[in-house]
Amino acid sequence: MDRRSVLKAAGVMTAAATALVALPRLAWAAYSEKAFKAKGSADALSNLYGANATTPSDQVKLKAPDIAENGAVVPVEVETDLQADSIAILIEKNPSPLAISADLPAGTKAMVKTRCRMGETTNVTAVVKSGGKLYTATKEVKVTIGGCGG
Amino acid sequence: MSTIRIKAKERNGVVDVKTLMKHPMETGLRKDKDGKKIPEHWIQDVSAESGGKTVFTASFNTSISKDPYLSFAFAGKKGDTLVLSWKDSAGATDTAEVKIG
Protein backbone atom coordinates (compact mmCIF):
# COMPACT_ATOMS: atom_id res chain seq x y z
CA MET A 1 0.00 0.00 0.00
CA ASP A 2 1.53 3.32 -0.99
CA ARG A 3 1.34 6.51 1.03
CA ARG A 4 -1.45 8.02 -1.05
CA SER A 5 -3.92 5.17 -0.57
CA VAL A 6 -3.12 4.96 3.14
CA LEU A 7 -3.94 8.65 3.53
CA LYS A 8 -7.11 8.23 1.50
CA ALA A 9 -8.26 5.29 3.63
CA ALA A 10 -7.52 7.26 6.79
CA GLY A 11 -9.57 10.14 5.43
CA VAL A 12 -12.55 7.91 4.72
CA MET A 13 -12.36 6.41 8.19
CA THR A 14 -12.22 9.83 9.83
CA ALA A 15 -15.29 10.90 7.85
CA ALA A 16 -17.14 7.77 8.95
CA ALA A 17 -16.16 8.34 12.59
CA THR A 18 -17.33 11.96 12.39
CA ALA A 19 -20.66 10.82 10.96
CA LEU A 20 -21.09 8.37 13.86
CA VAL A 21 -20.27 11.00 16.46
CA ALA A 22 -22.61 13.46 14.77
CA LEU A 23 -25.68 11.19 15.12
CA PRO A 24 -26.61 11.49 18.81
CA ARG A 25 -27.07 15.25 18.63
CA LEU A 26 -30.48 14.76 16.96
CA ALA A 27 -33.22 16.18 19.10
CA TRP A 28 -35.98 13.76 20.01
CA ALA A 29 -39.44 14.83 21.03
CA ALA A 30 -40.03 14.05 24.69
CA TYR A 31 -42.08 10.85 24.49
CA SER A 32 -45.10 11.22 26.72
CA GLU A 33 -45.83 7.64 27.72
CA LYS A 34 -48.81 8.82 29.80
CA ALA A 35 -50.43 10.70 26.93
CA PHE A 36 -49.99 7.86 24.45
CA LYS A 37 -51.26 5.19 26.87
CA ALA A 38 -54.24 7.29 28.01
CA LYS A 39 -57.58 5.55 27.47
CA GLY A 40 -59.59 8.67 26.68
CA SER A 41 -59.10 11.71 24.44
CA ALA A 42 -59.42 14.28 27.25
CA ASP A 43 -56.93 12.37 29.38
CA ALA A 44 -54.51 12.12 26.46
CA LEU A 45 -54.69 15.88 25.85
CA SER A 46 -54.19 16.72 29.54
CA ASN A 47 -51.06 14.59 29.62
CA LEU A 48 -49.77 15.90 26.30
CA TYR A 49 -50.51 19.61 26.54
CA GLY A 50 -51.39 20.08 30.23
CA ALA A 51 -54.91 21.14 29.24
CA ASN A 52 -57.91 19.56 27.57
CA ALA A 53 -60.19 22.51 26.90
CA THR A 54 -60.62 22.64 23.13
CA THR A 55 -62.36 24.97 20.71
CA PRO A 56 -63.64 23.72 17.36
CA SER A 57 -62.24 25.88 14.56
CA ASP A 58 -62.84 25.92 10.81
CA GLN A 59 -59.22 27.03 10.46
CA VAL A 60 -58.18 23.50 11.33
CA LYS A 61 -58.46 21.35 8.25
CA LEU A 62 -58.74 17.61 8.70
CA LYS A 63 -58.72 15.29 5.71
CA ALA A 64 -59.71 11.67 6.17
CA PRO A 65 -61.87 9.32 4.11
CA ASP A 66 -65.65 9.06 4.81
CA ILE A 67 -65.38 5.30 4.61
CA ALA A 68 -62.21 3.30 5.21
CA GLU A 69 -62.51 -0.24 3.90
CA ASN A 70 -59.32 -1.25 5.65
CA GLY A 71 -58.90 0.16 9.14
CA ALA A 72 -55.22 -0.84 9.14
CA VAL A 73 -54.22 1.94 6.75
CA VAL A 74 -56.31 5.12 6.85
CA PRO A 75 -54.71 8.27 5.44
CA VAL A 76 -55.18 11.29 7.71
CA GLU A 77 -54.01 14.81 6.96
CA VAL A 78 -54.09 17.90 9.17
CA GLU A 79 -53.37 21.41 8.01
CA THR A 80 -54.05 24.84 9.48
CA ASP A 81 -53.57 28.54 8.76
CA LEU A 82 -53.16 29.13 12.49
CA GLN A 83 -49.70 29.75 13.90
CA ALA A 84 -49.22 26.25 15.31
CA ASP A 85 -46.58 24.89 17.71
CA SER A 86 -47.95 21.40 17.71
CA ILE A 87 -50.43 19.13 15.94
CA ALA A 88 -51.98 15.95 17.33
CA ILE A 89 -54.39 13.37 15.95
CA LEU A 90 -56.89 11.57 18.20
CA ILE A 91 -58.80 8.47 17.13
CA GLU A 92 -61.56 8.41 19.72
CA LYS A 93 -62.60 4.75 19.75
CA ASN A 94 -59.09 3.29 19.65
CA PRO A 95 -57.86 1.66 22.89
CA SER A 96 -55.52 4.64 23.29
CA PRO A 97 -56.80 7.54 21.18
CA LEU A 98 -53.66 9.64 20.71
CA ALA A 99 -52.05 8.47 17.46
CA ILE A 100 -49.40 11.10 16.78
CA SER A 101 -48.15 14.38 18.13
CA ALA A 102 -45.89 16.54 16.02
CA ASP A 103 -43.87 19.54 17.16
CA LEU A 104 -43.40 22.34 14.69
CA PRO A 105 -40.40 24.64 15.16
CA ALA A 106 -40.59 28.15 13.65
CA GLY A 107 -40.35 27.89 9.87
CA THR A 108 -42.05 24.51 9.68
CA LYS A 109 -45.41 24.42 7.95
CA ALA A 110 -48.45 23.64 10.09
CA MET A 111 -49.17 20.41 8.28
CA VAL A 112 -48.78 16.71 8.89
CA LYS A 113 -49.86 13.68 6.87
CA THR A 114 -49.72 10.07 7.98
CA ARG A 115 -51.59 6.76 7.93
CA CYS A 116 -53.39 5.50 11.02
CA ARG A 117 -55.04 2.34 12.31
CA MET A 118 -58.69 2.46 13.35
CA GLY A 119 -60.30 -0.43 15.21
CA GLU A 120 -63.88 0.52 14.37
CA THR A 121 -66.00 3.38 13.05
CA THR A 122 -64.83 6.40 15.00
CA ASN A 123 -64.53 10.14 15.26
CA VAL A 124 -61.11 11.43 14.32
CA THR A 125 -60.04 14.74 15.85
CA ALA A 126 -57.24 16.97 14.71
CA VAL A 127 -55.85 19.14 17.51
CA VAL A 128 -53.78 22.23 16.80
CA LYS A 129 -51.97 24.05 19.59
CA SER A 130 -51.76 27.73 18.78
CA GLY A 131 -50.94 30.55 21.19
CA GLY A 132 -51.39 28.25 24.17
CA LYS A 133 -54.90 27.22 23.08
CA LEU A 134 -56.17 24.01 21.52
CA TYR A 135 -58.25 24.17 18.35
CA THR A 136 -59.91 21.15 16.82
CA ALA A 137 -61.65 19.69 13.80
CA THR A 138 -63.51 16.39 13.98
CA LYS A 139 -64.69 13.97 11.35
CA GLU A 140 -66.30 10.55 11.48
CA VAL A 141 -64.61 7.74 9.58
CA LYS A 142 -66.67 4.62 8.91
CA VAL A 143 -64.47 1.55 9.17
CA THR A 144 -65.45 -1.66 7.37
CA ILE A 145 -62.66 -3.93 8.66
CA GLY A 146 -60.92 -2.92 11.90
CA GLY A 147 -57.18 -2.47 11.88
CA CYS A 148 -56.00 -3.06 15.42
CA GLY A 149 -55.59 -6.81 14.96
CA GLY A 150 -57.65 -8.09 17.92
CA MET B 1 -29.96 -1.19 3.92
CA SER B 2 -31.67 1.70 5.46
CA THR B 3 -35.23 1.27 6.66
CA ILE B 4 -35.97 4.85 5.66
CA ARG B 5 -36.93 6.27 2.30
CA ILE B 6 -37.10 10.04 1.93
CA LYS B 7 -38.16 12.39 -0.82
CA ALA B 8 -37.48 16.07 -0.24
CA LYS B 9 -38.31 18.66 -2.90
CA GLU B 10 -37.99 22.42 -2.59
CA ARG B 11 -40.50 24.81 -4.18
CA ASN B 12 -40.70 28.54 -3.46
CA GLY B 13 -38.56 28.17 -0.35
CA VAL B 14 -40.65 25.36 1.12
CA VAL B 15 -39.25 21.85 1.30
CA ASP B 16 -41.92 19.18 0.97
CA VAL B 17 -40.88 15.94 2.66
CA LYS B 18 -42.41 12.51 2.17
CA THR B 19 -40.99 9.57 4.01
CA LEU B 20 -41.61 5.87 4.54
CA MET B 21 -40.06 3.91 7.39
CA LYS B 22 -39.98 0.14 7.33
CA HIS B 23 -41.18 -1.10 10.72
CA PRO B 24 -43.67 -3.77 11.94
CA MET B 25 -45.44 -1.33 14.32
CA GLU B 26 -46.80 -4.16 16.49
CA THR B 27 -49.79 -2.98 18.53
CA GLY B 28 -49.49 -5.59 21.26
CA LEU B 29 -53.06 -6.65 20.46
CA ARG B 30 -52.27 -9.04 17.63
CA LYS B 31 -51.94 -12.76 18.27
CA ASP B 32 -49.67 -15.25 16.56
CA LYS B 33 -50.68 -18.69 15.20
CA ASP B 34 -50.64 -20.24 18.67
CA GLY B 35 -52.87 -17.55 20.12
CA LYS B 36 -50.05 -15.88 22.01
CA LYS B 37 -49.98 -12.10 22.04
CA ILE B 38 -47.25 -10.55 19.94
CA PRO B 39 -45.57 -7.94 22.16
CA GLU B 40 -45.93 -4.29 21.19
CA HIS B 41 -43.02 -2.85 19.27
CA TRP B 42 -43.33 0.49 17.58
CA ILE B 43 -41.53 3.61 16.43
CA GLN B 44 -41.92 6.17 19.21
CA ASP B 45 -40.04 9.17 17.93
CA VAL B 46 -39.11 10.68 14.60
CA SER B 47 -36.82 13.65 14.22
CA ALA B 48 -35.71 15.60 11.17
CA GLU B 49 -32.90 18.08 10.87
CA SER B 50 -31.72 20.37 8.10
CA GLY B 51 -29.31 23.30 7.88
CA GLY B 52 -28.09 22.66 11.43
CA LYS B 53 -31.48 22.83 13.12
CA THR B 54 -34.34 20.56 14.00
CA VAL B 55 -37.17 21.12 11.53
CA PHE B 56 -39.68 18.52 12.67
CA THR B 57 -40.19 16.06 15.52
CA ALA B 58 -43.07 13.69 16.10
CA SER B 59 -44.08 10.93 18.49
CA PHE B 60 -46.08 7.95 17.31
CA ASN B 61 -48.44 5.58 19.04
CA THR B 62 -49.01 1.96 18.01
CA SER B 63 -52.03 3.23 16.05
CA ILE B 64 -49.78 4.52 13.27
CA SER B 65 -49.93 1.98 10.43
CA LYS B 66 -47.25 -0.60 9.75
CA ASP B 67 -44.35 0.85 7.72
CA PRO B 68 -45.25 4.42 8.75
CA TYR B 69 -45.74 7.13 6.17
CA LEU B 70 -45.11 10.70 7.23
CA SER B 71 -45.22 13.94 5.33
CA PHE B 72 -44.34 17.46 6.48
CA ALA B 73 -42.92 20.69 5.06
CA PHE B 74 -40.48 23.34 6.25
CA ALA B 75 -38.71 26.47 5.06
CA GLY B 76 -35.41 25.33 3.56
CA LYS B 77 -33.32 25.33 0.45
CA LYS B 78 -32.27 23.14 -2.43
CA GLY B 79 -28.92 21.40 -2.04
CA ASP B 80 -29.11 21.28 1.77
CA THR B 81 -29.10 17.93 3.51
CA LEU B 82 -32.10 16.57 5.35
CA VAL B 83 -31.36 14.02 8.07
CA LEU B 84 -34.22 11.90 9.38
CA SER B 85 -34.08 9.41 12.25
CA TRP B 86 -36.43 7.18 14.15
CA LYS B 87 -36.22 5.49 17.53
CA ASP B 88 -38.45 2.58 18.55
CA SER B 89 -39.81 1.17 21.80
CA ALA B 90 -36.98 -1.37 21.93
CA GLY B 91 -34.38 1.39 21.73
CA ALA B 92 -33.37 0.64 18.12
CA THR B 93 -32.75 3.58 15.82
CA ASP B 94 -32.07 4.28 12.19
CA THR B 95 -31.00 7.39 10.32
CA ALA B 96 -30.99 8.37 6.68
CA GLU B 97 -30.11 11.51 4.86
CA VAL B 98 -30.99 12.97 1.51
CA LYS B 99 -30.00 16.01 -0.50
CA ILE B 100 -32.94 18.36 -0.97
CA GLY B 101 -33.84 18.51 -4.67
PDB file of N, CA and C in Angstrom, chain A residues 51-94:
ATOM      1  N   ALA A  51     -53.567  20.561  29.275  1.00  0.00           N
ATOM      2  CA  ALA A  51     -54.915  21.135  29.243  1.00  0.00           C
ATOM      3  C   ALA A  51     -55.756  20.315  28.274  1.00  0.00           C
ATOM      4  N   ASN A  52     -57.083  20.285  28.530  1.00  0.00           N
ATOM      5  CA  ASN A  52     -57.913  19.555  27.570  1.00  0.00           C
ATOM      6  C   ASN A  52     -59.133  20.346  27.118  1.00  0.00           C
ATOM      7  N   ALA A  53     -59.107  21.657  27.389  1.00  0.00           N
ATOM      8  CA  ALA A  53     -60.188  22.512  26.896  1.00  0.00           C
ATOM      9  C   ALA A  53     -59.914  22.823  25.423  1.00  0.00           C
ATOM     10  N   THR A  54     -60.839  22.435  24.559  1.00  0.00           N
ATOM     11  CA  THR A  54     -60.615  22.638  23.128  1.00  0.00           C
ATOM     12  C   THR A  54     -61.723  23.491  22.527  1.00  0.00           C
ATOM     13  N   THR A  55     -61.405  24.154  21.436  1.00  0.00           N
ATOM     14  CA  THR A  55     -62.360  24.974  20.711  1.00  0.00           C
ATOM     15  C   THR A  55     -62.396  24.497  19.259  1.00  0.00           C
ATOM     16  N   PRO A  56     -63.577  24.089  18.779  1.00  0.00           N
ATOM     17  CA  PRO A  56     -63.643  23.716  17.360  1.00  0.00           C
ATOM     18  C   PRO A  56     -63.350  24.936  16.493  1.00  0.00           C
ATOM     19  N   SER A  57     -62.593  24.754  15.424  1.00  0.00           N
ATOM     20  CA  SER A  57     -62.237  25.880  14.558  1.00  0.00           C
ATOM     21  C   SER A  57     -62.243  25.443  13.107  1.00  0.00           C
ATOM     22  N   ASP A  58     -62.844  26.286  12.234  1.00  0.00           N
ATOM     23  CA  ASP A  58     -62.841  25.919  10.814  1.00  0.00           C
ATOM     24  C   ASP A  58     -61.496  26.254  10.165  1.00  0.00           C
ATOM     25  N   GLN A  59     -60.573  26.805  10.982  1.00  0.00           N
ATOM     26  CA  GLN A  59     -59.222  27.032  10.455  1.00  0.00           C
ATOM     27  C   GLN A  59     -58.346  25.785  10.569  1.00  0.00           C
ATOM     28  N   VAL A  60     -58.872  24.777  11.273  1.00  0.00           N
ATOM     29  CA  VAL A  60     -58.180  23.497  11.334  1.00  0.00           C
ATOM     30  C   VAL A  60     -58.790  22.607  10.254  1.00  0.00           C
ATOM     31  N   LYS A  61     -57.946  22.172   9.352  1.00  0.00           N
ATOM     32  CA  LYS A  61     -58.457  21.352   8.253  1.00  0.00           C
ATOM     33  C   LYS A  61     -58.005  19.909   8.434  1.00  0.00           C
ATOM     34  N   LEU A  62     -59.004  19.034   8.501  1.00  0.00           N
ATOM     35  CA  LEU A  62     -58.739  17.609   8.701  1.00  0.00           C
ATOM     36  C   LEU A  62     -59.236  16.855   7.479  1.00  0.00           C
ATOM     37  N   LYS A  63     -58.335  16.107   6.865  1.00  0.00           N
ATOM     38  CA  LYS A  63     -58.721  15.295   5.710  1.00  0.00           C
ATOM     39  C   LYS A  63     -58.594  13.827   6.083  1.00  0.00           C
ATOM     40  N   ALA A  64     -59.697  13.111   5.941  1.00  0.00           N
ATOM     41  CA  ALA A  64     -59.706  11.666   6.171  1.00  0.00           C
ATOM     42  C   ALA A  64     -60.853  11.113   5.344  1.00  0.00           C
ATOM     43  N   PRO A  65     -60.796   9.847   4.959  1.00  0.00           N
ATOM     44  CA  PRO A  65     -61.873   9.319   4.111  1.00  0.00           C
ATOM     45  C   PRO A  65     -63.191   9.200   4.881  1.00  0.00           C
ATOM     46  N   ASP A  66     -64.344   9.272   4.173  1.00  0.00           N
ATOM     47  CA  ASP A  66     -65.646   9.057   4.813  1.00  0.00           C
ATOM     48  C   ASP A  66     -65.765   7.602   5.238  1.00  0.00           C
ATOM     49  N   ILE A  67     -65.322   6.733   4.339  1.00  0.00           N
ATOM     50  CA  ILE A  67     -65.378   5.296   4.606  1.00  0.00           C
ATOM     51  C   ILE A  67     -63.988   4.714   4.379  1.00  0.00           C
ATOM     52  N   ALA A  68     -63.492   3.974   5.371  1.00  0.00           N
ATOM     53  CA  ALA A  68     -62.212   3.299   5.213  1.00  0.00           C
ATOM     54  C   ALA A  68     -62.493   1.804   5.153  1.00  0.00           C
ATOM     55  N   GLU A  69     -62.226   1.197   4.012  1.00  0.00           N
ATOM     56  CA  GLU A  69     -62.507  -0.236   3.901  1.00  0.00           C
ATOM     57  C   GLU A  69     -61.557  -1.029   4.766  1.00  0.00           C
ATOM     58  N   ASN A  70     -60.321  -0.557   4.855  1.00  0.00           N
ATOM     59  CA  ASN A  70     -59.324  -1.250   5.648  1.00  0.00           C
ATOM     60  C   ASN A  70     -58.843  -0.338   6.773  1.00  0.00           C
ATOM     61  N   GLY A  71     -59.250  -0.679   7.991  1.00  0.00           N
ATOM     62  CA  GLY A  71     -58.901   0.156   9.142  1.00  0.00           C
ATOM     63  C   GLY A  71     -57.420   0.147   9.478  1.00  0.00           C
ATOM     64  N   ALA A  72     -56.659  -0.740   8.831  1.00  0.00           N
ATOM     65  CA  ALA A  72     -55.225  -0.837   9.142  1.00  0.00           C
ATOM     66  C   ALA A  72     -54.433   0.308   8.537  1.00  0.00           C
ATOM     67  N   VAL A  73     -54.951   0.873   7.451  1.00  0.00           N
ATOM     68  CA  VAL A  73     -54.221   1.940   6.753  1.00  0.00           C
ATOM     69  C   VAL A  73     -55.210   3.028   6.321  1.00  0.00           C
ATOM     70  N   VAL A  74     -55.388   4.030   7.177  1.00  0.00           N
ATOM     71  CA  VAL A  74     -56.305   5.118   6.853  1.00  0.00           C
ATOM     72  C   VAL A  74     -55.510   6.421   6.753  1.00  0.00           C
ATOM     73  N   PRO A  75     -55.457   7.011   5.562  1.00  0.00           N
ATOM     74  CA  PRO A  75     -54.711   8.268   5.440  1.00  0.00           C
ATOM     75  C   PRO A  75     -55.399   9.412   6.180  1.00  0.00           C
ATOM     76  N   VAL A  76     -54.643  10.148   6.962  1.00  0.00           N
ATOM     77  CA  VAL A  76     -55.178  11.295   7.706  1.00  0.00           C
ATOM     78  C   VAL A  76     -54.222  12.463   7.496  1.00  0.00           C
ATOM     79  N   GLU A  77     -54.810  13.628   7.230  1.00  0.00           N
ATOM     80  CA  GLU A  77     -54.009  14.814   6.963  1.00  0.00           C
ATOM     81  C   GLU A  77     -54.561  15.986   7.761  1.00  0.00           C
ATOM     82  N   VAL A  78     -53.672  16.723   8.417  1.00  0.00           N
ATOM     83  CA  VAL A  78     -54.089  17.901   9.174  1.00  0.00           C
ATOM     84  C   VAL A  78     -53.297  19.100   8.673  1.00  0.00           C
ATOM     85  N   GLU A  79     -54.021  20.200   8.456  1.00  0.00           N
ATOM     86  CA  GLU A  79     -53.366  21.412   8.012  1.00  0.00           C
ATOM     87  C   GLU A  79     -54.091  22.593   8.644  1.00  0.00           C
ATOM     88  N   THR A  80     -53.385  23.665   8.910  1.00  0.00           N
ATOM     89  CA  THR A  80     -54.051  24.836   9.479  1.00  0.00           C
ATOM     90  C   THR A  80     -53.353  26.126   9.061  1.00  0.00           C
ATOM     91  N   ASP A  81     -54.143  27.220   9.017  1.00  0.00           N
ATOM     92  CA  ASP A  81     -53.575  28.545   8.759  1.00  0.00           C
ATOM     93  C   ASP A  81     -53.158  29.199  10.057  1.00  0.00           C
ATOM     94  N   LEU A  82     -53.544  28.579  11.191  1.00  0.00           N
ATOM     95  CA  LEU A  82     -53.164  29.127  12.491  1.00  0.00           C
ATOM     96  C   LEU A  82     -51.665  28.981  12.693  1.00  0.00           C
ATOM     97  N   GLN A  83     -51.114  29.846  13.529  1.00  0.00           N
ATOM     98  CA  GLN A  83     -49.703  29.752  13.899  1.00  0.00           C
ATOM     99  C   GLN A  83     -49.572  28.606  14.902  1.00  0.00           C
ATOM    100  N   ALA A  84     -49.162  27.438  14.445  1.00  0.00           N
ATOM    101  CA  ALA A  84     -49.221  26.252  15.309  1.00  0.00           C
ATOM    102  C   ALA A  84     -47.854  25.846  15.839  1.00  0.00           C
ATOM    103  N   ASP A  85     -47.808  25.448  17.125  1.00  0.00           N
ATOM    104  CA  ASP A  85     -46.578  24.887  17.707  1.00  0.00           C
ATOM    105  C   ASP A  85     -46.615  23.376  17.634  1.00  0.00           C
ATOM    106  N   SER A  86     -47.833  22.833  17.612  1.00  0.00           N
ATOM    107  CA  SER A  86     -47.946  21.395  17.710  1.00  0.00           C
ATOM    108  C   SER A  86     -49.262  20.934  17.088  1.00  0.00           C
ATOM    109  N   ILE A  87     -49.232  19.739  16.513  1.00  0.00           N
ATOM    110  CA  ILE A  87     -50.435  19.129  15.944  1.00  0.00           C
ATOM    111  C   ILE A  87     -50.553  17.721  16.503  1.00  0.00           C
ATOM    112  N   ALA A  88     -51.765  17.322  16.871  1.00  0.00           N
ATOM    113  CA  ALA A  88     -51.979  15.949  17.334  1.00  0.00           C
ATOM    114  C   ALA A  88     -53.200  15.363  16.646  1.00  0.00           C
ATOM    115  N   ILE A  89     -53.230  14.051  16.515  1.00  0.00           N
ATOM    116  CA  ILE A  89     -54.391  13.366  15.946  1.00  0.00           C
ATOM    117  C   ILE A  89     -54.926  12.380  16.984  1.00  0.00           C
ATOM    118  N   LEU A  90     -56.232  12.476  17.249  1.00  0.00           N
ATOM    119  CA  LEU A  90     -56.892  11.574  18.195  1.00  0.00           C
ATOM    120  C   LEU A  90     -57.881  10.691  17.445  1.00  0.00           C
ATOM    121  N   ILE A  91     -57.835   9.401  17.716  1.00  0.00           N
ATOM    122  CA  ILE A  91     -58.802   8.472  17.135  1.00  0.00           C
ATOM    123  C   ILE A  91     -59.614   7.940  18.305  1.00  0.00           C
ATOM    124  N   GLU A  92     -60.815   8.543  18.475  1.00  0.00           N
ATOM    125  CA  GLU A  92     -61.556   8.409  19.722  1.00  0.00           C
ATOM    126  C   GLU A  92     -61.802   6.985  20.205  1.00  0.00           C
ATOM    127  N   LYS A  93     -62.200   6.088  19.301  1.00  0.00           N
ATOM    128  CA  LYS A  93     -62.600   4.747  19.745  1.00  0.00           C
ATOM    129  C   LYS A  93     -61.434   3.768  19.831  1.00  0.00           C
ATOM    130  N   ASN A  94     -60.239   4.194  19.510  1.00  0.00           N
ATOM    131  CA  ASN A  94     -59.095   3.291  19.653  1.00  0.00           C
ATOM    132  C   ASN A  94     -58.784   3.080  21.144  1.00  0.00           C
TER     133      ASN A  94
END
